[in-house]
PDB file of C-alpha atoms in Angstrom:
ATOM      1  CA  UNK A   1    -142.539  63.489 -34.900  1.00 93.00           C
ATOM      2  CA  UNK A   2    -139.854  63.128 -36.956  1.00 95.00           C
ATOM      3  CA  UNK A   3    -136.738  63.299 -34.601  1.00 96.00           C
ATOM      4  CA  UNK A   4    -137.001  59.072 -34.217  1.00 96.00           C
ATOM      5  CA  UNK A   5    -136.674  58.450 -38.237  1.00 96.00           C
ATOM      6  CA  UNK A   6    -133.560  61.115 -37.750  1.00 96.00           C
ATOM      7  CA  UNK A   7    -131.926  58.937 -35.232  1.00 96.00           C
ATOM      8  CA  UNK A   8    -132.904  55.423 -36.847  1.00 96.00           C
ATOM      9  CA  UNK A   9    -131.361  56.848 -39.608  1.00 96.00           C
ATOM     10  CA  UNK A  10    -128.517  57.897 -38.139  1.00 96.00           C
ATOM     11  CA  UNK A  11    -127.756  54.825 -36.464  1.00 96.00           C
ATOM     12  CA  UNK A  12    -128.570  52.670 -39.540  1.00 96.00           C
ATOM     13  CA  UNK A  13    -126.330  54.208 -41.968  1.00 95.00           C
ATOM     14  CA  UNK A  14    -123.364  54.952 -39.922  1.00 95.00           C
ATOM     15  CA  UNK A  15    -123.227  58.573 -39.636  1.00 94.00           C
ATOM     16  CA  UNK A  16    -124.786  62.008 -38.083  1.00 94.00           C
ATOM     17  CA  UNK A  17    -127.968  63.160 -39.170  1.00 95.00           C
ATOM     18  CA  UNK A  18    -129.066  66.412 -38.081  1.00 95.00           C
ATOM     19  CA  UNK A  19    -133.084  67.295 -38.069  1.00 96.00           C
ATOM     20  CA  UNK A  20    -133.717  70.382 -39.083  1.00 94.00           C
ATOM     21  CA  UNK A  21    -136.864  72.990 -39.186  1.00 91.00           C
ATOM     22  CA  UNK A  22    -137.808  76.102 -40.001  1.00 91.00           C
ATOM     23  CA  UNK A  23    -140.047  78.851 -38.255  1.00 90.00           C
ATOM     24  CA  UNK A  24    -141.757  79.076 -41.059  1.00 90.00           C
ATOM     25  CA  UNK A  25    -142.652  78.166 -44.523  1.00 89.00           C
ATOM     26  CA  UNK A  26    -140.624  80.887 -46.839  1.00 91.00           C
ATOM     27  CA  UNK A  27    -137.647  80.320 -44.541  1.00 95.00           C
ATOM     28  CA  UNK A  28    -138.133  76.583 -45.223  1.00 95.00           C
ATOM     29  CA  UNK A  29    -138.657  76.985 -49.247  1.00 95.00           C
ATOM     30  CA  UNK A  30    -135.159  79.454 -49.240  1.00 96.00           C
ATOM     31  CA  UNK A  31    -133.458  76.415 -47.426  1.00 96.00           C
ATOM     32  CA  UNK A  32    -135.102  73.630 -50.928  1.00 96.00           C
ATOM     33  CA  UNK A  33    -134.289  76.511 -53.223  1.00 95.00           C
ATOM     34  CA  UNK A  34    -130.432  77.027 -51.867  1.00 96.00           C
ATOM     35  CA  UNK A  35    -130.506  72.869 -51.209  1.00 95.00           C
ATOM     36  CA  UNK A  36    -129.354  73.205 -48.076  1.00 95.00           C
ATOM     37  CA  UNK A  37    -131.110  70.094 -47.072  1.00 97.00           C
ATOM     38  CA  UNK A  38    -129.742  66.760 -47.741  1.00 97.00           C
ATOM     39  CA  UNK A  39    -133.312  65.067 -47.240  1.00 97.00           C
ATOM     40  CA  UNK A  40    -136.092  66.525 -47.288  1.00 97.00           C
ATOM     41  CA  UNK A  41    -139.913  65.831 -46.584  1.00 96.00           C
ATOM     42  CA  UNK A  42    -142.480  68.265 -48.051  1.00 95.00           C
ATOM     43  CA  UNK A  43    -145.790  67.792 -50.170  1.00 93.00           C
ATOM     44  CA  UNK A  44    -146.277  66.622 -53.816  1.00 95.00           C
ATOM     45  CA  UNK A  45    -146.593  69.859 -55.246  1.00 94.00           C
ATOM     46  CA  UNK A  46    -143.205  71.070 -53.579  1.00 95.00           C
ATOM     47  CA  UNK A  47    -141.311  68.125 -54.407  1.00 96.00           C
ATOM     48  CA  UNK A  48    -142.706  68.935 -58.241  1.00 95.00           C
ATOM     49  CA  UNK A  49    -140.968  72.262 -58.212  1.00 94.00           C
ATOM     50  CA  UNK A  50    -138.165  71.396 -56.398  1.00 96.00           C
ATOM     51  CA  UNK A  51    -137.652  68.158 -58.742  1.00 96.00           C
ATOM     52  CA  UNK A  52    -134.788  69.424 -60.977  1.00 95.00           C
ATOM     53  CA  UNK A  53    -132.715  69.707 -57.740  1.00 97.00           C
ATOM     54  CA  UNK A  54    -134.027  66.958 -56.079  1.00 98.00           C
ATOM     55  CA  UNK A  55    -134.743  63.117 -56.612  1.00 97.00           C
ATOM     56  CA  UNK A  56    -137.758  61.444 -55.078  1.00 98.00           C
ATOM     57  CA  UNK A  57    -137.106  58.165 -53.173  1.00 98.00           C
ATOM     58  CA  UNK A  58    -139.874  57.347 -51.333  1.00 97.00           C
ATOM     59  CA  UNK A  59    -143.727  58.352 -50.289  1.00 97.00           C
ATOM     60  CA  UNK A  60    -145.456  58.022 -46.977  1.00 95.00           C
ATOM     61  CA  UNK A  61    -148.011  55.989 -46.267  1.00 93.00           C
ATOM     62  CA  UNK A  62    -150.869  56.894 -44.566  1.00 88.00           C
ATOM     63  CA  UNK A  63    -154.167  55.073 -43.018  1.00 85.00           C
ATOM     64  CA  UNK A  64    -152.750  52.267 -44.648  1.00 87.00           C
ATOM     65  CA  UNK A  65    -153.003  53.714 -47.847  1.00 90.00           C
ATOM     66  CA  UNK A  66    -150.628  54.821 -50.662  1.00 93.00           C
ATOM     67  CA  UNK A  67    -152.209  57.186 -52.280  1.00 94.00           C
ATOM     68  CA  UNK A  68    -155.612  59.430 -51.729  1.00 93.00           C
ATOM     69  CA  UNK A  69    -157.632  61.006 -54.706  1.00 95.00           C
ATOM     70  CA  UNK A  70    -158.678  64.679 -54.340  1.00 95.00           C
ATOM     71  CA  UNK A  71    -162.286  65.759 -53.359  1.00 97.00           C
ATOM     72  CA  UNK A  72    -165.444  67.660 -53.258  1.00 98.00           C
ATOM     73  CA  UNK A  73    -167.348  67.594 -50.543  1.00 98.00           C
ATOM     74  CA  UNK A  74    -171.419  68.462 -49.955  1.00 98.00           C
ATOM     75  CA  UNK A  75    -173.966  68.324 -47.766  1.00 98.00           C
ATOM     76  CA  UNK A  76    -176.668  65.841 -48.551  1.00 97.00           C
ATOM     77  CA  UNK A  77    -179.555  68.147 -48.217  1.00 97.00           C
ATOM     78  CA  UNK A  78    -177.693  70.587 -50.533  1.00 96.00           C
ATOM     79  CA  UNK A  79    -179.545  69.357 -53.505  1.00 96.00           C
ATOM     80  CA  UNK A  80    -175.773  69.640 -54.876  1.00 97.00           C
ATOM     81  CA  UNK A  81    -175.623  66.309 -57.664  1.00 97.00           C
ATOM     82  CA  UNK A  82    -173.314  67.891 -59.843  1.00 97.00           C
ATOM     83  CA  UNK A  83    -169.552  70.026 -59.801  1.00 97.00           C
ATOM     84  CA  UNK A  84    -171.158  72.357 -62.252  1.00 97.00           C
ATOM     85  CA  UNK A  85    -173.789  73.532 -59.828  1.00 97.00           C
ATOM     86  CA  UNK A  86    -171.035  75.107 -57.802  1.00 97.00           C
ATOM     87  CA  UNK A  87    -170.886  77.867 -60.017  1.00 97.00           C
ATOM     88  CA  UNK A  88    -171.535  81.119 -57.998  1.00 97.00           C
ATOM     89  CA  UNK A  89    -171.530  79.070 -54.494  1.00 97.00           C
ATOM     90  CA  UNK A  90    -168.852  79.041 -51.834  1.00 98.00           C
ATOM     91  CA  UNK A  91    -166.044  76.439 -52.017  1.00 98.00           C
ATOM     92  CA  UNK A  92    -163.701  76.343 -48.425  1.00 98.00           C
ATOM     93  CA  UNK A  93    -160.611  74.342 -49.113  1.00 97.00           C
ATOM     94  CA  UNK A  94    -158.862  72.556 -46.682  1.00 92.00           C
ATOM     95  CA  UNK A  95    -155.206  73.994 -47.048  1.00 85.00           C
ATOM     96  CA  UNK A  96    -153.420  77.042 -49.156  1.00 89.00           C
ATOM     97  CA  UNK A  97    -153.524  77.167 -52.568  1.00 92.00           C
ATOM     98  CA  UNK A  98    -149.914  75.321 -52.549  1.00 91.00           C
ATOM     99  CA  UNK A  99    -151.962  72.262 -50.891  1.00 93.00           C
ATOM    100  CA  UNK A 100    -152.136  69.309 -53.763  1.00 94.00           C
ATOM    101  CA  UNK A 101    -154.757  67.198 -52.043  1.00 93.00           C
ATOM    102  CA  UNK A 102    -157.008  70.052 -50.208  1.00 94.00           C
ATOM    103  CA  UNK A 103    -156.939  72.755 -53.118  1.00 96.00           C
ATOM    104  CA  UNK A 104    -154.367  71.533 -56.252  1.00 95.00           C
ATOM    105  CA  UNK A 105    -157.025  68.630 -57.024  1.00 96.00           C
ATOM    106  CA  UNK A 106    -160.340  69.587 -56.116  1.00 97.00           C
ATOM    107  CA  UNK A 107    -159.894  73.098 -58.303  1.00 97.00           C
ATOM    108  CA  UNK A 108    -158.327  70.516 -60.667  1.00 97.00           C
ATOM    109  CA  UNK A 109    -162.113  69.304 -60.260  1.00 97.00           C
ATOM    110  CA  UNK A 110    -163.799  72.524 -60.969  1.00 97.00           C
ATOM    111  CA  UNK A 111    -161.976  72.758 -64.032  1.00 96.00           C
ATOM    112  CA  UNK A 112    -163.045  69.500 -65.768  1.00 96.00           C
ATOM    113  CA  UNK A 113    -166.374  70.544 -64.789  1.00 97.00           C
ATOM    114  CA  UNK A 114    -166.065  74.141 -66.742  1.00 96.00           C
ATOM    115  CA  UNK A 115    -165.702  76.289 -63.835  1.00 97.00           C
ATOM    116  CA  UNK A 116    -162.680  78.722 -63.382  1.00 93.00           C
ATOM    117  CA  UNK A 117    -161.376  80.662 -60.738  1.00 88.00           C
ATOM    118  CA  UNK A 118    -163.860  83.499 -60.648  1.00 92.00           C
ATOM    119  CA  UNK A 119    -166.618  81.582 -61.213  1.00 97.00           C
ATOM    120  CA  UNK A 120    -166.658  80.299 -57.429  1.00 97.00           C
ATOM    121  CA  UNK A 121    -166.041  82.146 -54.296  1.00 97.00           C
ATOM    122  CA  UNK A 122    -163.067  80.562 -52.379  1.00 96.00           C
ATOM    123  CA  UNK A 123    -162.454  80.317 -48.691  1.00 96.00           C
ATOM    124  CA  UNK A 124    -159.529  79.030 -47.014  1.00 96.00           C
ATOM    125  CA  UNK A 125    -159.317  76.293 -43.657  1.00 95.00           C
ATOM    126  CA  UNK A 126    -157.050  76.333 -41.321  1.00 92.00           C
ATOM    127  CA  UNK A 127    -156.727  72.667 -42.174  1.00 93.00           C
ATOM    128  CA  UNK A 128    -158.484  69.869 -43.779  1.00 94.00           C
ATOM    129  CA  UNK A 129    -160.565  68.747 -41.181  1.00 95.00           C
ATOM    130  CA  UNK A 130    -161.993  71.863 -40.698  1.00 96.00           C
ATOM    131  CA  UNK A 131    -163.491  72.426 -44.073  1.00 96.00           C
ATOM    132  CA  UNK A 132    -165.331  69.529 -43.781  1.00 96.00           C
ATOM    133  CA  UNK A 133    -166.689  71.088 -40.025  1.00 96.00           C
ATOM    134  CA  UNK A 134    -166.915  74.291 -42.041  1.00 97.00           C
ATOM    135  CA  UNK A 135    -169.022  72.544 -44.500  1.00 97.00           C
ATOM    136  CA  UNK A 136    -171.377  71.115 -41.913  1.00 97.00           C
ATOM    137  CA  UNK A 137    -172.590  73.664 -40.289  1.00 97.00           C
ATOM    138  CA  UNK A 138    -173.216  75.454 -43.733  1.00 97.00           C
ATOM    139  CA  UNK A 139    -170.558  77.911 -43.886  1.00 97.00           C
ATOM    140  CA  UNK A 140    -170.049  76.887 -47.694  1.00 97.00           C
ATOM    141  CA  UNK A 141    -171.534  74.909 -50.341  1.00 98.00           C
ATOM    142  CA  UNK A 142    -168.857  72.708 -50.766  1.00 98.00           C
ATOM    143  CA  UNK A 143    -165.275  71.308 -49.624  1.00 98.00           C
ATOM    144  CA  UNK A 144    -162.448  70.909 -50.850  1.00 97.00           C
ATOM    145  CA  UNK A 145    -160.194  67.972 -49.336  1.00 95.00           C
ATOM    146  CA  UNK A 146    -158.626  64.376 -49.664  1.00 93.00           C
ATOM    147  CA  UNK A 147    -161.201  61.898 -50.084  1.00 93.00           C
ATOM    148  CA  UNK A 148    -160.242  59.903 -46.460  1.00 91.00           C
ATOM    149  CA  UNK A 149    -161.328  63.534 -44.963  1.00 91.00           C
ATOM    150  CA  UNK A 150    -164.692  61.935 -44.130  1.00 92.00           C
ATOM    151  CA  UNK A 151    -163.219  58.929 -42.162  1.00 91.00           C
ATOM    152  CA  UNK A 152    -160.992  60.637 -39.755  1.00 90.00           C
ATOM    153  CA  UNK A 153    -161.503  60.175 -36.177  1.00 91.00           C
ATOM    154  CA  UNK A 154    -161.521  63.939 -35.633  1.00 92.00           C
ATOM    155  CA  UNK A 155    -164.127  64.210 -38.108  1.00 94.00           C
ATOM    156  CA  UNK A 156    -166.340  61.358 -37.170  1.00 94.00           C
ATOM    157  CA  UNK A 157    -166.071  62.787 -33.703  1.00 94.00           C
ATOM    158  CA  UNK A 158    -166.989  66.005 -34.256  1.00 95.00           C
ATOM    159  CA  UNK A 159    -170.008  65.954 -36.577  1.00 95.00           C
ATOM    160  CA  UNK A 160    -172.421  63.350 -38.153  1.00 95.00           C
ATOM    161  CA  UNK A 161    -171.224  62.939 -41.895  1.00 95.00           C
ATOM    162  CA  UNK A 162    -173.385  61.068 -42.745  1.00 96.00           C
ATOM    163  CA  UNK A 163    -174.798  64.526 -43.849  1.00 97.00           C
ATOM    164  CA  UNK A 164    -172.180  64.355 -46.211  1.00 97.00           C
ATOM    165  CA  UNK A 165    -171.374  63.063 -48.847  1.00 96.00           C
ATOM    166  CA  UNK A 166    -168.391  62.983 -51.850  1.00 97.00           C
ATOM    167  CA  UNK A 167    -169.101  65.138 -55.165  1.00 97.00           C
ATOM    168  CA  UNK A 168    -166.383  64.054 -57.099  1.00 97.00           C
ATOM    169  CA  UNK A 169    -162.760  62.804 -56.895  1.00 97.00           C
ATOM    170  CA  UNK A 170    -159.468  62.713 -58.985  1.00 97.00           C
ATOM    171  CA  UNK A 171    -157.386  59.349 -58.891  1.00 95.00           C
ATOM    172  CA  UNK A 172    -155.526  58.577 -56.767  1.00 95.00           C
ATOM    173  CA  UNK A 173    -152.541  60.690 -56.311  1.00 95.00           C
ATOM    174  CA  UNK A 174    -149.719  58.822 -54.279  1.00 95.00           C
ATOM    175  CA  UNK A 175    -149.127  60.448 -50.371  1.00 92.00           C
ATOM    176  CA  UNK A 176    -146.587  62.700 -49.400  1.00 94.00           C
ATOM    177  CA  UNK A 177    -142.725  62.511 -51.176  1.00 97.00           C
ATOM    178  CA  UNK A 178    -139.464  62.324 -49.422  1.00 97.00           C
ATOM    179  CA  UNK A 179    -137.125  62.994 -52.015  1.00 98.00           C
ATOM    180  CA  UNK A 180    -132.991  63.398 -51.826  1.00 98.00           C
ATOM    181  CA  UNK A 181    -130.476  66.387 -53.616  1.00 97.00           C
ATOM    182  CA  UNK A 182    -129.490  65.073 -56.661  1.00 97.00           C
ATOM    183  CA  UNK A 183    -125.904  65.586 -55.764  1.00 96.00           C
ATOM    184  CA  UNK A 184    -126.000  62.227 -53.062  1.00 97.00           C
ATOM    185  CA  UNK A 185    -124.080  59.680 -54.059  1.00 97.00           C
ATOM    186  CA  UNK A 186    -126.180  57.135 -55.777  1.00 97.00           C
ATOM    187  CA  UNK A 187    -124.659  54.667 -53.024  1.00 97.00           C
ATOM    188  CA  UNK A 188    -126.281  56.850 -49.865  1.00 97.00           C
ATOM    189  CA  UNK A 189    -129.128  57.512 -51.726  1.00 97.00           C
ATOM    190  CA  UNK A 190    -130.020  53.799 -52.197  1.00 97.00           C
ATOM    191  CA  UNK A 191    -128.736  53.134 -48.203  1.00 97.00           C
ATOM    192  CA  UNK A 192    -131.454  56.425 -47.405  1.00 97.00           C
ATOM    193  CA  UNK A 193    -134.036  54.259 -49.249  1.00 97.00           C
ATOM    194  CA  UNK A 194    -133.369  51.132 -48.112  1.00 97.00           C
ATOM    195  CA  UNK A 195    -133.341  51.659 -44.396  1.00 96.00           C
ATOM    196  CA  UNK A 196    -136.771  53.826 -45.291  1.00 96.00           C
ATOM    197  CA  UNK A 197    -139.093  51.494 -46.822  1.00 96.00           C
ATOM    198  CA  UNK A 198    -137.880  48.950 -44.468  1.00 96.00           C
ATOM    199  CA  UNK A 199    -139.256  50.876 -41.333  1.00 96.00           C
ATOM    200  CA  UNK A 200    -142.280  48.115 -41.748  1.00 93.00           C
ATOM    201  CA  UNK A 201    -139.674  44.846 -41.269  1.00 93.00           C
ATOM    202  CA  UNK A 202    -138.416  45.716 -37.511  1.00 93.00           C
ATOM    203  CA  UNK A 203    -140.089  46.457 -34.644  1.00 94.00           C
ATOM    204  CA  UNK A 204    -137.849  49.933 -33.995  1.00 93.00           C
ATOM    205  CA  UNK A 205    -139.259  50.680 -37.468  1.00 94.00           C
ATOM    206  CA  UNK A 206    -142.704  50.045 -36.892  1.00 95.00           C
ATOM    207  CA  UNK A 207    -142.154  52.808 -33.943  1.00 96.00           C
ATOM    208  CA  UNK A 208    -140.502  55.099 -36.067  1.00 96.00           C
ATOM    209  CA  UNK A 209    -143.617  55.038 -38.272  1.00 96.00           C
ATOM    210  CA  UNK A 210    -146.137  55.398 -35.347  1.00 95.00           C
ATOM    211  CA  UNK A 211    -144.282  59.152 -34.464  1.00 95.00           C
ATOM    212  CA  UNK A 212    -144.382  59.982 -38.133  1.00 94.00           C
ATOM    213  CA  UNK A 213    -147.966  59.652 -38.169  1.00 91.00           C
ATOM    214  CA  UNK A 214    -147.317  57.061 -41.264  1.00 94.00           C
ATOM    215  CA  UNK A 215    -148.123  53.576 -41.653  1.00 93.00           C
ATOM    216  CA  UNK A 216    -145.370  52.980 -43.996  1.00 95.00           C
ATOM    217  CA  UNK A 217    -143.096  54.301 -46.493  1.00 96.00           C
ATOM    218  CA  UNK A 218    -143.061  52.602 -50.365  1.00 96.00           C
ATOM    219  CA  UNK A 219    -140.657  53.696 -52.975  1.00 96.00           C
ATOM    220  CA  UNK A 220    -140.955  56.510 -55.307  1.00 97.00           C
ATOM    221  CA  UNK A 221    -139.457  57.310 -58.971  1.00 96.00           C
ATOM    222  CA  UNK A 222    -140.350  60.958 -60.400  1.00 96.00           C
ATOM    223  CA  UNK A 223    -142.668  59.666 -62.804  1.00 96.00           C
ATOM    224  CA  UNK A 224    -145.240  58.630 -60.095  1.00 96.00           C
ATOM    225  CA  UNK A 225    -145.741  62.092 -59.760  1.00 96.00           C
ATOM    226  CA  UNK A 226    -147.000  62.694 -63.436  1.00 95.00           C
ATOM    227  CA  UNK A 227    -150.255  62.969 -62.468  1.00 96.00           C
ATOM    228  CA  UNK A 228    -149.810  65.458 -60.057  1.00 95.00           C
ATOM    229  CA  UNK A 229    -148.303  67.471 -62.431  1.00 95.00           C
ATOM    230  CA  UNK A 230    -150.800  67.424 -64.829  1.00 95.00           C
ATOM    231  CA  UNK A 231    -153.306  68.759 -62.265  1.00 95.00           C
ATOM    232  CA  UNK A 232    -150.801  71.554 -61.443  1.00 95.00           C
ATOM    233  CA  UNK A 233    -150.091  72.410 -64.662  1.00 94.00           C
ATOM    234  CA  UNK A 234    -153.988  72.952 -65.432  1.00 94.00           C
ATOM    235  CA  UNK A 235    -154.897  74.456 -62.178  1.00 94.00           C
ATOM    236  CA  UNK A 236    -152.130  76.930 -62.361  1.00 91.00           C
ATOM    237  CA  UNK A 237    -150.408  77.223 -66.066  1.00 87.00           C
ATOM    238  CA  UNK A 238    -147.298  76.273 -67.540  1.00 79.00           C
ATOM    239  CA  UNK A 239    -145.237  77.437 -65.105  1.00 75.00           C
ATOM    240  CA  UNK A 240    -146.684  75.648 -62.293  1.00 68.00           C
ATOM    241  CA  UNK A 241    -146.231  78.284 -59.287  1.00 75.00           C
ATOM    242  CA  UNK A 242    -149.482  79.144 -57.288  1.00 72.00           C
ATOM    243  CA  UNK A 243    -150.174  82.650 -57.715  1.00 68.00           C
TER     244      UNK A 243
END
């Protein structure tokens, strides 16, 4: 997916840029916490505890969208009008309990609405469209999940939702960050975000974008991230780690 931006990049700036993954995601996290990565692309939660290492320059875009509020999710014939009647019923969330849009902001939810973690019985999907199948064929009470969930293709082609229907949502919280190590030159780091949020102007951009599974990229500053933040902080203390 990613191995076009890489080259783009690359060819664009002048200079060899390697793409590099991990088999998995604690080998991935050593690599943020050691900064071994010049750029790097992870979710808004990561990028918030990465942050005093690393500078956010940009966000994706996504279904032409920049940003996508956190949800809960029920079936229509739940009789579900209210967050606080998911006390004692079974939430599935669309992602681990490091995701910000599938289980950061919809617990952020459950909170506003008096209910803490304890209060709910939690189940985990493998991914976000599969809470809301989960949810569907009544294997919980509610979903947790971005609030396009419902609109996907795979969704729409899997099951009818119109049986369901949105609970509640956050704002919106702004797609995923691509941030830099604080350590680049401010020089490459403005070249790094200039060639990236011009992807849209050139036709070898536009391509670049298509692989990515983005529609776009628009700048980023650490403060758009506030919000985010104040959600973590609440869902998970002062430290901010996921337990």
């Amino acid at each position: 997916m990613f191995k076009p931006l890489v080259d783009h990049l690359s060819l664009q700036l002048g200079r060899e840029i390697r793409l590099v993954t991990s088999k998995d995601f604690d080998s991935f996290w050593q690599g943020v916490t050691e900064e071994r990565y010049d750029i790097v692309h992870y979710n808004q939660y990561h990028y918030i505890r990465s942050a005093r290492a690393y500078r956010v320059i940009a966000h994706q875009q996504e279904f032409g969208k920049d940003a996508v509020g956190g949800a809960l999710f029920v079936r229509r014939d739940s009789g579900i009008t209210r967050v606080s009647q998911l006390r004692g019923r079974t939430i599935i969330f669309g992602g681990g309990k490091d995701a910000m849009l599938s289980y950061i902001a919809p617990r952020f939810l459950l909170m506003q609405a008096g209910l803490k973690e304890g209060d709910f019985k939690s189940e985990f999907a493998v991914n976000p469209p599969n809470a809301l199948l989960a949810l569907y064929h009544k294997q919980a009470d509610a979903a947790g999940g971005g609030d396009i969930l419902i609109d996907l293709p795979v969704v729409r082609n899997a099951i009818d939702t119109k049986e369901l229907r949105v609970l509640a949502t956050t704002e919106p919280l702004l797609f995923l960050p691509w941030a830099v190590k604080r350590s680049m030159p401010a020089k490459l780091r403005e070249s790094v975000q200039s060639v990236m949020v011009g992807l849209e102007r050139s036709d070898a951009g536009k391509k670049v974008l298509s692989s990515a599974k983005a529609t776009g990229m628009g700048k980023a500053e650490d403060r758009d991230f506030n919000p985010h933040r104040k959600m973590t902080t609440a869902v998970f203390g002062r430290d901010g780690i996921a337990k």
